PDB file of C-alpha atoms and ligand atoms in Angstrom:
ATOM      1  CA  MET A   1      74.978 -19.315  -1.276  1.00  0.00           C
ATOM      2  CA  SER A   2      73.795 -19.560  -4.897  1.00  0.00           C
ATOM      3  CA  LYS A   3      70.211 -20.488  -5.754  1.00  0.00           C
ATOM      4  CA  PRO A   4      69.920 -24.283  -5.781  1.00  0.00           C
ATOM      5  CA  ASP A   5      69.093 -25.747  -9.166  1.00  0.00           C
ATOM      6  CA  TYR A   6      65.984 -27.673  -8.111  1.00  0.00           C
ATOM      7  CA  LYS A   7      63.039 -28.380 -10.372  1.00  0.00           C
ATOM      8  CA  ARG A   8      61.215 -30.892  -8.203  1.00  0.00           C
ATOM      9  CA  ILE A   9      61.590 -31.342  -4.467  1.00  0.00           C
ATOM     10  CA  LEU A  10      60.129 -33.511  -1.766  1.00  0.00           C
ATOM     11  CA  LEU A  11      59.212 -31.600   1.362  1.00  0.00           C
ATOM     12  CA  LYS A  12      58.896 -33.612   4.575  1.00  0.00           C
ATOM     13  CA  LEU A  13      57.176 -32.058   7.580  1.00  0.00           C
ATOM     14  CA  SER A  14      56.849 -33.836  10.895  1.00  0.00           C
ATOM     15  CA  GLY A  15      53.342 -34.235  12.246  1.00  0.00           C
ATOM     16  CA  GLU A  16      54.348 -31.959  15.109  1.00  0.00           C
ATOM     17  CA  ALA A  17      54.564 -29.063  12.630  1.00  0.00           C
ATOM     18  CA  LEU A  18      50.736 -29.142  12.488  1.00  0.00           C
ATOM     19  CA  MET A  19      50.282 -29.133  16.242  1.00  0.00           C
ATOM     20  CA  GLY A  20      51.099 -25.499  17.144  1.00  0.00           C
ATOM     21  CA  ASP A  21      51.122 -24.957  20.904  1.00  0.00           C
ATOM     22  CA  GLN A  22      48.787 -27.876  21.493  1.00  0.00           C
ATOM     23  CA  ALA A  23      50.149 -31.069  23.046  1.00  0.00           C
ATOM     24  CA  PHE A  24      48.345 -33.255  20.533  1.00  0.00           C
ATOM     25  CA  GLY A  25      46.530 -33.270  17.225  1.00  0.00           C
ATOM     26  CA  ILE A  26      45.890 -30.765  14.466  1.00  0.00           C
ATOM     27  CA  ASP A  27      45.673 -27.000  15.029  1.00  0.00           C
ATOM     28  CA  PRO A  28      43.900 -25.489  11.983  1.00  0.00           C
ATOM     29  CA  ASP A  29      45.627 -22.085  12.355  1.00  0.00           C
ATOM     30  CA  THR A  30      49.037 -23.765  12.411  1.00  0.00           C
ATOM     31  CA  VAL A  31      48.162 -25.917   9.398  1.00  0.00           C
ATOM     32  CA  ALA A  32      47.100 -22.739   7.568  1.00  0.00           C
ATOM     33  CA  ARG A  33      50.486 -21.146   8.373  1.00  0.00           C
ATOM     34  CA  MET A  34      52.340 -24.243   7.156  1.00  0.00           C
ATOM     35  CA  ALA A  35      50.271 -24.196   3.975  1.00  0.00           C
ATOM     36  CA  GLU A  36      51.389 -20.604   3.377  1.00  0.00           C
ATOM     37  CA  GLU A  37      55.026 -21.721   3.684  1.00  0.00           C
ATOM     38  CA  VAL A  38      54.398 -24.519   1.189  1.00  0.00           C
ATOM     39  CA  LYS A  39      52.601 -22.134  -1.187  1.00  0.00           C
ATOM     40  CA  ALA A  40      55.512 -19.670  -0.998  1.00  0.00           C
ATOM     41  CA  ALA A  41      57.882 -22.513  -1.907  1.00  0.00           C
ATOM     42  CA  LYS A  42      55.673 -23.517  -4.834  1.00  0.00           C
ATOM     43  CA  ASP A  43      55.501 -19.902  -5.985  1.00  0.00           C
ATOM     44  CA  THR A  44      59.287 -19.995  -6.517  1.00  0.00           C
ATOM     45  CA  GLY A  45      58.403 -22.194  -9.523  1.00  0.00           C
ATOM     46  CA  LEU A  46      59.012 -25.672  -8.142  1.00  0.00           C
ATOM     47  CA  GLU A  47      57.161 -28.945  -8.423  1.00  0.00           C
ATOM     48  CA  ILE A  48      56.467 -30.132  -4.890  1.00  0.00           C
ATOM     49  CA  CYS A  49      55.852 -33.558  -3.398  1.00  0.00           C
ATOM     50  CA  LEU A  50      54.813 -33.384   0.249  1.00  0.00           C
ATOM     51  CA  VAL A  51      55.070 -35.978   3.010  1.00  0.00           C
ATOM     52  CA  ILE A  52      53.697 -35.275   6.481  1.00  0.00           C
ATOM     53  CA  GLY A  53      54.390 -37.437   9.520  1.00  0.00           C
ATOM     54  CA  GLY A  54      51.846 -38.536  12.083  1.00  0.00           C
ATOM     55  CA  GLY A  55      53.620 -37.983  15.390  1.00  0.00           C
ATOM     56  CA  ASN A  56      51.154 -35.289  16.460  1.00  0.00           C
ATOM     57  CA  ILE A  57      48.485 -37.990  16.604  1.00  0.00           C
ATOM     58  CA  PHE A  58      50.052 -41.428  17.015  1.00  0.00           C
ATOM     59  CA  ARG A  59      53.467 -43.091  16.816  1.00  0.00           C
ATOM     60  CA  GLY A  60      53.731 -46.855  16.600  1.00  0.00           C
ATOM     61  CA  MET A  61      56.787 -46.978  18.851  1.00  0.00           C
ATOM     62  CA  ALA A  62      54.900 -45.145  21.604  1.00  0.00           C
ATOM     63  CA  GLY A  63      52.048 -47.640  21.384  1.00  0.00           C
ATOM     64  CA  ALA A  64      54.491 -50.572  21.405  1.00  0.00           C
ATOM     65  CA  ALA A  65      56.253 -49.129  24.467  1.00  0.00           C
ATOM     66  CA  LYS A  66      52.906 -49.343  26.267  1.00  0.00           C
ATOM     67  CA  GLY A  67      52.404 -52.983  25.335  1.00  0.00           C
ATOM     68  CA  MET A  68      50.596 -52.770  21.984  1.00  0.00           C
ATOM     69  CA  ASP A  69      51.504 -55.042  19.127  1.00  0.00           C
ATOM     70  CA  ARG A  70      54.068 -53.014  17.136  1.00  0.00           C
ATOM     71  CA  ALA A  71      52.672 -53.675  13.675  1.00  0.00           C
ATOM     72  CA  GLN A  72      49.128 -52.867  14.759  1.00  0.00           C
ATOM     73  CA  ALA A  73      50.330 -49.632  16.362  1.00  0.00           C
ATOM     74  CA  ASP A  74      52.292 -48.728  13.228  1.00  0.00           C
ATOM     75  CA  TYR A  75      49.184 -49.131  11.073  1.00  0.00           C
ATOM     76  CA  MET A  76      47.429 -46.685  13.409  1.00  0.00           C
ATOM     77  CA  GLY A  77      50.358 -44.294  12.918  1.00  0.00           C
ATOM     78  CA  MET A  78      49.967 -44.587   9.151  1.00  0.00           C
ATOM     79  CA  LEU A  79      46.274 -43.730   9.443  1.00  0.00           C
ATOM     80  CA  ALA A  80      47.289 -40.642  11.440  1.00  0.00           C
ATOM     81  CA  THR A  81      49.409 -39.460   8.504  1.00  0.00           C
ATOM     82  CA  ILE A  82      46.355 -39.678   6.230  1.00  0.00           C
ATOM     83  CA  MET A  83      44.417 -37.328   8.543  1.00  0.00           C
ATOM     84  CA  ASN A  84      47.321 -34.880   8.467  1.00  0.00           C
ATOM     85  CA  ALA A  85      47.494 -35.114   4.676  1.00  0.00           C
ATOM     86  CA  LEU A  86      43.787 -34.301   4.379  1.00  0.00           C
ATOM     87  CA  ALA A  87      44.173 -31.360   6.783  1.00  0.00           C
ATOM     88  CA  MET A  88      47.047 -29.977   4.698  1.00  0.00           C
ATOM     89  CA  GLN A  89      45.136 -30.555   1.449  1.00  0.00           C
ATOM     90  CA  ASN A  90      42.254 -28.536   2.849  1.00  0.00           C
ATOM     91  CA  ALA A  91      44.539 -25.689   3.942  1.00  0.00           C
ATOM     92  CA  LEU A  92      46.390 -25.570   0.614  1.00  0.00           C
ATOM     93  CA  GLU A  93      43.198 -25.577  -1.407  1.00  0.00           C
ATOM     94  CA  GLN A  94      41.840 -22.729   0.735  1.00  0.00           C
ATOM     95  CA  LEU A  95      44.868 -20.791  -0.513  1.00  0.00           C
ATOM     96  CA  GLY A  96      44.019 -21.735  -4.088  1.00  0.00           C
ATOM     97  CA  VAL A  97      46.793 -24.310  -4.469  1.00  0.00           C
ATOM     98  CA  PRO A  98      45.602 -27.442  -6.307  1.00  0.00           C
ATOM     99  CA  THR A  99      46.598 -30.689  -4.591  1.00  0.00           C
ATOM    100  CA  ARG A 100      46.093 -34.422  -4.688  1.00  0.00           C
ATOM    101  CA  VAL A 101      46.553 -36.859  -1.814  1.00  0.00           C
ATOM    102  CA  GLN A 102      47.934 -40.296  -2.694  1.00  0.00           C
ATOM    103  CA  SER A 103      47.979 -42.863   0.083  1.00  0.00           C
ATOM    104  CA  ALA A 104      50.054 -46.030   0.376  1.00  0.00           C
ATOM    105  CA  ILE A 105      47.059 -47.521   2.235  1.00  0.00           C
ATOM    106  CA  GLU A 106      44.177 -47.400  -0.206  1.00  0.00           C
ATOM    107  CA  MET A 107      41.249 -45.331   0.969  1.00  0.00           C
ATOM    108  CA  ASP A 108      39.331 -44.536  -2.175  1.00  0.00           C
ATOM    109  CA  LYS A 109      36.587 -42.452  -0.596  1.00  0.00           C
ATOM    110  CA  VAL A 110      39.043 -39.764   0.470  1.00  0.00           C
ATOM    111  CA  CYS A 111      42.143 -39.967  -1.707  1.00  0.00           C
ATOM    112  CA  GLU A 112      43.921 -41.660  -4.591  1.00  0.00           C
ATOM    113  CA  PRO A 113      46.194 -44.685  -4.230  1.00  0.00           C
ATOM    114  CA  VAL A 114      49.893 -44.097  -4.913  1.00  0.00           C
ATOM    115  CA  ILE A 115      50.308 -44.315  -8.692  1.00  0.00           C
ATOM    116  CA  ARG A 116      53.697 -43.000  -9.736  1.00  0.00           C
ATOM    117  CA  ARG A 117      52.825 -41.979 -13.277  1.00  0.00           C
ATOM    118  CA  ARG A 118      49.650 -40.282 -12.167  1.00  0.00           C
ATOM    119  CA  ALA A 119      51.581 -38.415  -9.474  1.00  0.00           C
ATOM    120  CA  ALA A 120      54.068 -37.240 -12.116  1.00  0.00           C
ATOM    121  CA  ARG A 121      51.200 -35.946 -14.234  1.00  0.00           C
ATOM    122  CA  HIS A 122      49.755 -34.045 -11.263  1.00  0.00           C
ATOM    123  CA  LEU A 123      53.139 -32.412 -10.661  1.00  0.00           C
ATOM    124  CA  GLU A 124      53.463 -31.440 -14.327  1.00  0.00           C
ATOM    125  CA  LYS A 125      50.045 -29.796 -14.099  1.00  0.00           C
ATOM    126  CA  GLY A 126      51.182 -27.719 -11.135  1.00  0.00           C
ATOM    127  CA  ARG A 127      49.452 -29.711  -8.409  1.00  0.00           C
ATOM    128  CA  ILE A 128      51.148 -30.509  -5.133  1.00  0.00           C
ATOM    129  CA  VAL A 129      51.050 -34.250  -4.442  1.00  0.00           C
ATOM    130  CA  ILE A 130      50.758 -35.168  -0.767  1.00  0.00           C
ATOM    131  CA  PHE A 131      51.957 -38.737  -0.195  1.00  0.00           C
ATOM    132  CA  ALA A 132      50.272 -40.265   2.861  1.00  0.00           C
ATOM    133  CA  ALA A 133      50.747 -43.482   4.893  1.00  0.00           C
ATOM    134  CA  GLY A 134      54.522 -43.592   4.482  1.00  0.00           C
ATOM    135  CA  VAL A 135      55.717 -46.676   2.644  1.00  0.00           C
ATOM    136  CA  GLY A 136      52.496 -48.478   3.599  1.00  0.00           C
ATOM    137  CA  ALA A 137      54.264 -51.004   5.830  1.00  0.00           C
ATOM    138  CA  PRO A 138      54.905 -51.215   9.573  1.00  0.00           C
ATOM    139  CA  TYR A 139      58.415 -50.904  11.059  1.00  0.00           C
ATOM    140  CA  PHE A 140      59.064 -47.869   8.848  1.00  0.00           C
ATOM    141  CA  THR A 141      58.589 -44.151   9.398  1.00  0.00           C
ATOM    142  CA  THR A 142      57.476 -41.285   7.232  1.00  0.00           C
ATOM    143  CA  ASP A 143      61.166 -40.337   6.871  1.00  0.00           C
ATOM    144  CA  SER A 144      61.630 -43.563   4.928  1.00  0.00           C
ATOM    145  CA  GLY A 145      58.409 -42.837   3.057  1.00  0.00           C
ATOM    146  CA  ALA A 146      59.797 -39.412   2.163  1.00  0.00           C
ATOM    147  CA  ALA A 147      63.100 -40.874   0.923  1.00  0.00           C
ATOM    148  CA  LEU A 148      61.264 -43.525  -1.109  1.00  0.00           C
ATOM    149  CA  ARG A 149      58.925 -41.020  -2.795  1.00  0.00           C
ATOM    150  CA  ALA A 150      61.820 -38.609  -3.391  1.00  0.00           C
ATOM    151  CA  ALA A 151      63.679 -41.407  -5.198  1.00  0.00           C
ATOM    152  CA  GLU A 152      60.780 -42.734  -7.264  1.00  0.00           C
ATOM    153  CA  MET A 153      59.549 -39.247  -8.216  1.00  0.00           C
ATOM    154  CA  ASN A 154      63.084 -38.208  -9.266  1.00  0.00           C
ATOM    155  CA  CYS A 155      63.202 -35.308  -6.818  1.00  0.00           C
ATOM    156  CA  ASP A 156      66.335 -33.154  -6.847  1.00  0.00           C
ATOM    157  CA  ALA A 157      66.378 -32.851  -3.047  1.00  0.00           C
ATOM    158  CA  LEU A 158      64.559 -33.869   0.097  1.00  0.00           C
ATOM    159  CA  LEU A 159      63.861 -30.882   2.351  1.00  0.00           C
ATOM    160  CA  LYS A 160      63.150 -31.799   5.924  1.00  0.00           C
ATOM    161  CA  GLY A 161      61.369 -29.107   7.948  1.00  0.00           C
ATOM    162  CA  THR A 162      61.826 -29.565  11.683  1.00  0.00           C
ATOM    163  CA  SER A 163      61.800 -27.483  14.867  1.00  0.00           C
ATOM    164  CA  VAL A 164      65.614 -27.097  14.694  1.00  0.00           C
ATOM    165  CA  ASP A 165      67.462 -25.042  12.057  1.00  0.00           C
ATOM    166  CA  GLY A 166      69.822 -27.801  10.924  1.00  0.00           C
ATOM    167  CA  VAL A 167      72.002 -30.654  12.141  1.00  0.00           C
ATOM    168  CA  TYR A 168      74.207 -30.082  15.211  1.00  0.00           C
ATOM    169  CA  ASN A 169      77.077 -32.032  16.753  1.00  0.00           C
ATOM    170  CA  ALA A 170      75.000 -32.255  19.964  1.00  0.00           C
ATOM    171  CA  ASP A 171      71.384 -31.546  20.899  1.00  0.00           C
ATOM    172  CA  PRO A 172      71.102 -27.718  20.737  1.00  0.00           C
ATOM    173  CA  LYS A 173      68.110 -27.818  23.107  1.00  0.00           C
ATOM    174  CA  GLN A 174      70.327 -29.429  25.794  1.00  0.00           C
ATOM    175  CA  ASP A 175      73.805 -28.059  24.994  1.00  0.00           C
ATOM    176  CA  VAL A 176      74.263 -24.295  24.370  1.00  0.00           C
ATOM    177  CA  GLY A 177      77.726 -24.999  22.872  1.00  0.00           C
ATOM    178  CA  ALA A 178      76.332 -27.263  20.149  1.00  0.00           C
ATOM    179  CA  ILE A 179      77.638 -26.364  16.676  1.00  0.00           C
ATOM    180  CA  ARG A 180      75.512 -26.474  13.511  1.00  0.00           C
ATOM    181  CA  TYR A 181      76.974 -28.021  10.374  1.00  0.00           C
ATOM    182  CA  ASP A 182      76.466 -26.200   7.045  1.00  0.00           C
ATOM    183  CA  THR A 183      77.227 -29.357   5.091  1.00  0.00           C
ATOM    184  CA  LEU A 184      77.727 -32.995   6.012  1.00  0.00           C
ATOM    185  CA  SER A 185      78.313 -36.275   4.191  1.00  0.00           C
ATOM    186  CA  PHE A 186      75.820 -39.119   4.355  1.00  0.00           C
ATOM    187  CA  ASP A 187      78.581 -41.382   5.654  1.00  0.00           C
ATOM    188  CA  LYS A 188      79.354 -39.072   8.589  1.00  0.00           C
ATOM    189  CA  VAL A 189      75.662 -38.881   9.477  1.00  0.00           C
ATOM    190  CA  LEU A 190      75.462 -42.678   9.527  1.00  0.00           C
ATOM    191  CA  GLN A 191      78.822 -43.241  11.272  1.00  0.00           C
ATOM    192  CA  ASP A 192      78.212 -40.661  14.006  1.00  0.00           C
ATOM    193  CA  ASN A 193      74.518 -41.555  14.270  1.00  0.00           C
ATOM    194  CA  LEU A 194      73.574 -37.874  13.870  1.00  0.00           C
ATOM    195  CA  LYS A 195      69.857 -37.231  14.221  1.00  0.00           C
ATOM    196  CA  VAL A 196      68.849 -36.242  10.697  1.00  0.00           C
ATOM    197  CA  MET A 197      66.402 -38.947   9.664  1.00  0.00           C
ATOM    198  CA  ASP A 198      66.332 -42.621  10.456  1.00  0.00           C
ATOM    199  CA  ALA A 199      69.187 -44.651   9.024  1.00  0.00           C
ATOM    200  CA  SER A 200      67.134 -46.413   6.344  1.00  0.00           C
ATOM    201  CA  ALA A 201      65.970 -43.038   4.980  1.00  0.00           C
ATOM    202  CA  VAL A 202      69.514 -41.624   4.995  1.00  0.00           C
ATOM    203  CA  ALA A 203      70.881 -44.735   3.250  1.00  0.00           C
ATOM    204  CA  LEU A 204      68.188 -44.560   0.561  1.00  0.00           C
ATOM    205  CA  CYS A 205      69.052 -40.903  -0.132  1.00  0.00           C
ATOM    206  CA  ARG A 206      72.795 -41.683  -0.174  1.00  0.00           C
ATOM    207  CA  ASP A 207      72.375 -44.577  -2.607  1.00  0.00           C
ATOM    208  CA  ASN A 208      70.218 -42.459  -4.927  1.00  0.00           C
ATOM    209  CA  ASP A 209      72.304 -39.303  -4.540  1.00  0.00           C
ATOM    210  CA  ILE A 210      69.431 -37.180  -3.210  1.00  0.00           C
ATOM    211  CA  PRO A 211      70.678 -34.399  -0.899  1.00  0.00           C
ATOM    212  CA  ILE A 212      68.779 -33.861   2.360  1.00  0.00           C
ATOM    213  CA  VAL A 213      68.347 -30.237   3.440  1.00  0.00           C
ATOM    214  CA  VAL A 214      67.415 -29.873   7.125  1.00  0.00           C
ATOM    215  CA  PHE A 215      65.870 -26.539   8.123  1.00  0.00           C
ATOM    216  CA  SER A 216      63.469 -24.975  10.609  1.00  0.00           C
ATOM    217  CA  ILE A 217      59.886 -24.731   9.403  1.00  0.00           C
ATOM    218  CA  ARG A 218      59.081 -22.528  12.418  1.00  0.00           C
ATOM    219  CA  GLU A 219      60.778 -19.404  11.005  1.00  0.00           C
ATOM    220  CA  GLN A 220      58.333 -17.738   8.666  1.00  0.00           C
ATOM    221  CA  GLY A 221      59.645 -17.505   5.096  1.00  0.00           C
ATOM    222  CA  ASN A 222      62.685 -19.688   5.792  1.00  0.00           C
ATOM    223  CA  LEU A 223      61.746 -22.405   3.312  1.00  0.00           C
ATOM    224  CA  ALA A 224      61.308 -19.966   0.411  1.00  0.00           C
ATOM    225  CA  GLN A 225      64.597 -18.291   1.389  1.00  0.00           C
ATOM    226  CA  ILE A 226      66.465 -21.593   1.316  1.00  0.00           C
ATOM    227  CA  LEU A 227      65.030 -22.320  -2.109  1.00  0.00           C
ATOM    228  CA  SER A 228      66.333 -18.932  -3.243  1.00  0.00           C
ATOM    229  CA  GLY A 229      69.832 -19.691  -1.937  1.00  0.00           C
ATOM    230  CA  GLY A 230      69.619 -18.039   1.511  1.00  0.00           C
ATOM    231  CA  GLY A 231      68.230 -19.038   4.914  1.00  0.00           C
ATOM    232  CA  ILE A 232      69.758 -21.317   7.516  1.00  0.00           C
ATOM    233  CA  SER A 233      70.016 -25.060   6.963  1.00  0.00           C
ATOM    234  CA  THR A 234      72.307 -28.085   6.860  1.00  0.00           C
ATOM    235  CA  THR A 235      72.773 -29.949   3.587  1.00  0.00           C
ATOM    236  CA  VAL A 236      73.643 -33.646   3.764  1.00  0.00           C
ATOM    237  CA  SER A 237      75.005 -35.043   0.501  1.00  0.00           C
ATOM    238  CA  ASN A 238      77.583 -37.335  -1.064  1.00  0.00           C
ATOM    239  CA  GLN A 239      79.755 -34.234  -1.585  1.00  0.00           C
ATOM    240  CA  GLY A 240      79.325 -33.131   2.100  1.00  0.00           C
TER     241      GLY A 240
HETATM  242  N1  UDP B 301      54.447 -45.474  10.005  1.00  0.00           N
HETATM  243  C1  UDP B 301      54.684 -46.778   9.567  1.00  0.00           C
HETATM  244  N2  UDP B 301      55.177 -46.960   8.309  1.00  0.00           N
HETATM  245  C2  UDP B 301      55.455 -45.926   7.459  1.00  0.00           C
HETATM  246  C3  UDP B 301      55.219 -44.611   7.920  1.00  0.00           C
HETATM  247  C4  UDP B 301      54.710 -44.412   9.186  1.00  0.00           C
HETATM  248  O1  UDP B 301      54.481 -47.721  10.299  1.00  0.00           O
HETATM  249  O2  UDP B 301      55.892 -46.166   6.330  1.00  0.00           O
HETATM  250  C5  UDP B 301      53.816 -45.258  11.345  1.00  0.00           C
HETATM  251  C6  UDP B 301      54.813 -45.379  12.490  1.00  0.00           C
HETATM  252  O3  UDP B 301      54.150 -45.960  13.569  1.00  0.00           O
HETATM  253  C7  UDP B 301      55.124 -43.923  12.804  1.00  0.00           C
HETATM  254  C8  UDP B 301      53.797 -43.252  12.563  1.00  0.00           C
HETATM  255  O4  UDP B 301      53.276 -43.941  11.419  1.00  0.00           O
HETATM  256  O5  UDP B 301      55.536 -43.752  14.139  1.00  0.00           O
HETATM  257  C9  UDP B 301      53.848 -41.765  12.305  1.00  0.00           C
HETATM  258  O6  UDP B 301      54.899 -41.426  11.436  1.00  0.00           O
HETATM  259  P1  UDP B 301      56.254 -40.703  11.931  1.00  0.00           P
HETATM  260  O7  UDP B 301      56.629 -41.190  13.305  1.00  0.00           O
HETATM  261  O8  UDP B 301      57.251 -40.876  10.857  1.00  0.00           O
HETATM  262  O9  UDP B 301      55.773 -39.185  12.013  1.00  0.00           O
HETATM  263  P2  UDP B 301      56.614 -37.852  12.378  1.00  0.00           P
HETATM  264  O10 UDP B 301      57.609 -38.197  13.436  1.00  0.00           O
HETATM  265  O11 UDP B 301      57.277 -37.389  11.123  1.00  0.00           O
HETATM  266  O12 UDP B 301      55.541 -36.893  12.822  1.00  0.00           O
END
């Protein structure tokens, strides 16, 4: 595979990527390891926007399933993503990587609000911008937040780091015969309801022609390898 021609990417990590072997919350050693992966990606010369989920702390759907008001629970989930963003900011800055957190829910004691032009300036100056609180509205997820920021920041691709090394035709954790796709079209993902990101995020990427690259963030060095044209991943695009 040749080196992809990316200048600016959006990297989406699920909240679970910060959890390590714990069942819940933020494991500082794991966050430090993730920060090293992000730094290695930045050191390939890219501008990086980062979105981190909140599932390691709270998911609105889980709260709603236990009888909470869905919107209220979703706002709690958004607050969880701000904690994760601050944890990642701390870990990146300990590695000497300058960052800014911009949150879709304003919280001016701890971070900036989302201001697109200011974010662009940060990126130009070599800072990583961590976008927190998703789209800032309930009934969405951080996948949609990632797709939205990728579109408005003119990112060349959305890289989604998960615990699986790509998109399969069945759940590889359940079915040993599951086959990984190298490439896929957005339409096939939507038609076959393949688990890449939620449908609104996939549709936003399709309509704005932003490829989604799904890869495992658990393999050390994998992200930097993918950015250099190697590694294992699935690319979802309009060419797919
Ligand atoms: N959330 C929301 N709107 C958004 C982004 C997130 O309501 O724009 C809430 C939602 O409840 C979600 C939670 O925040 O479950 C955590 O985000 P997500 O589930 O996307 O995290 P991940 O699965 O990536 O860890």
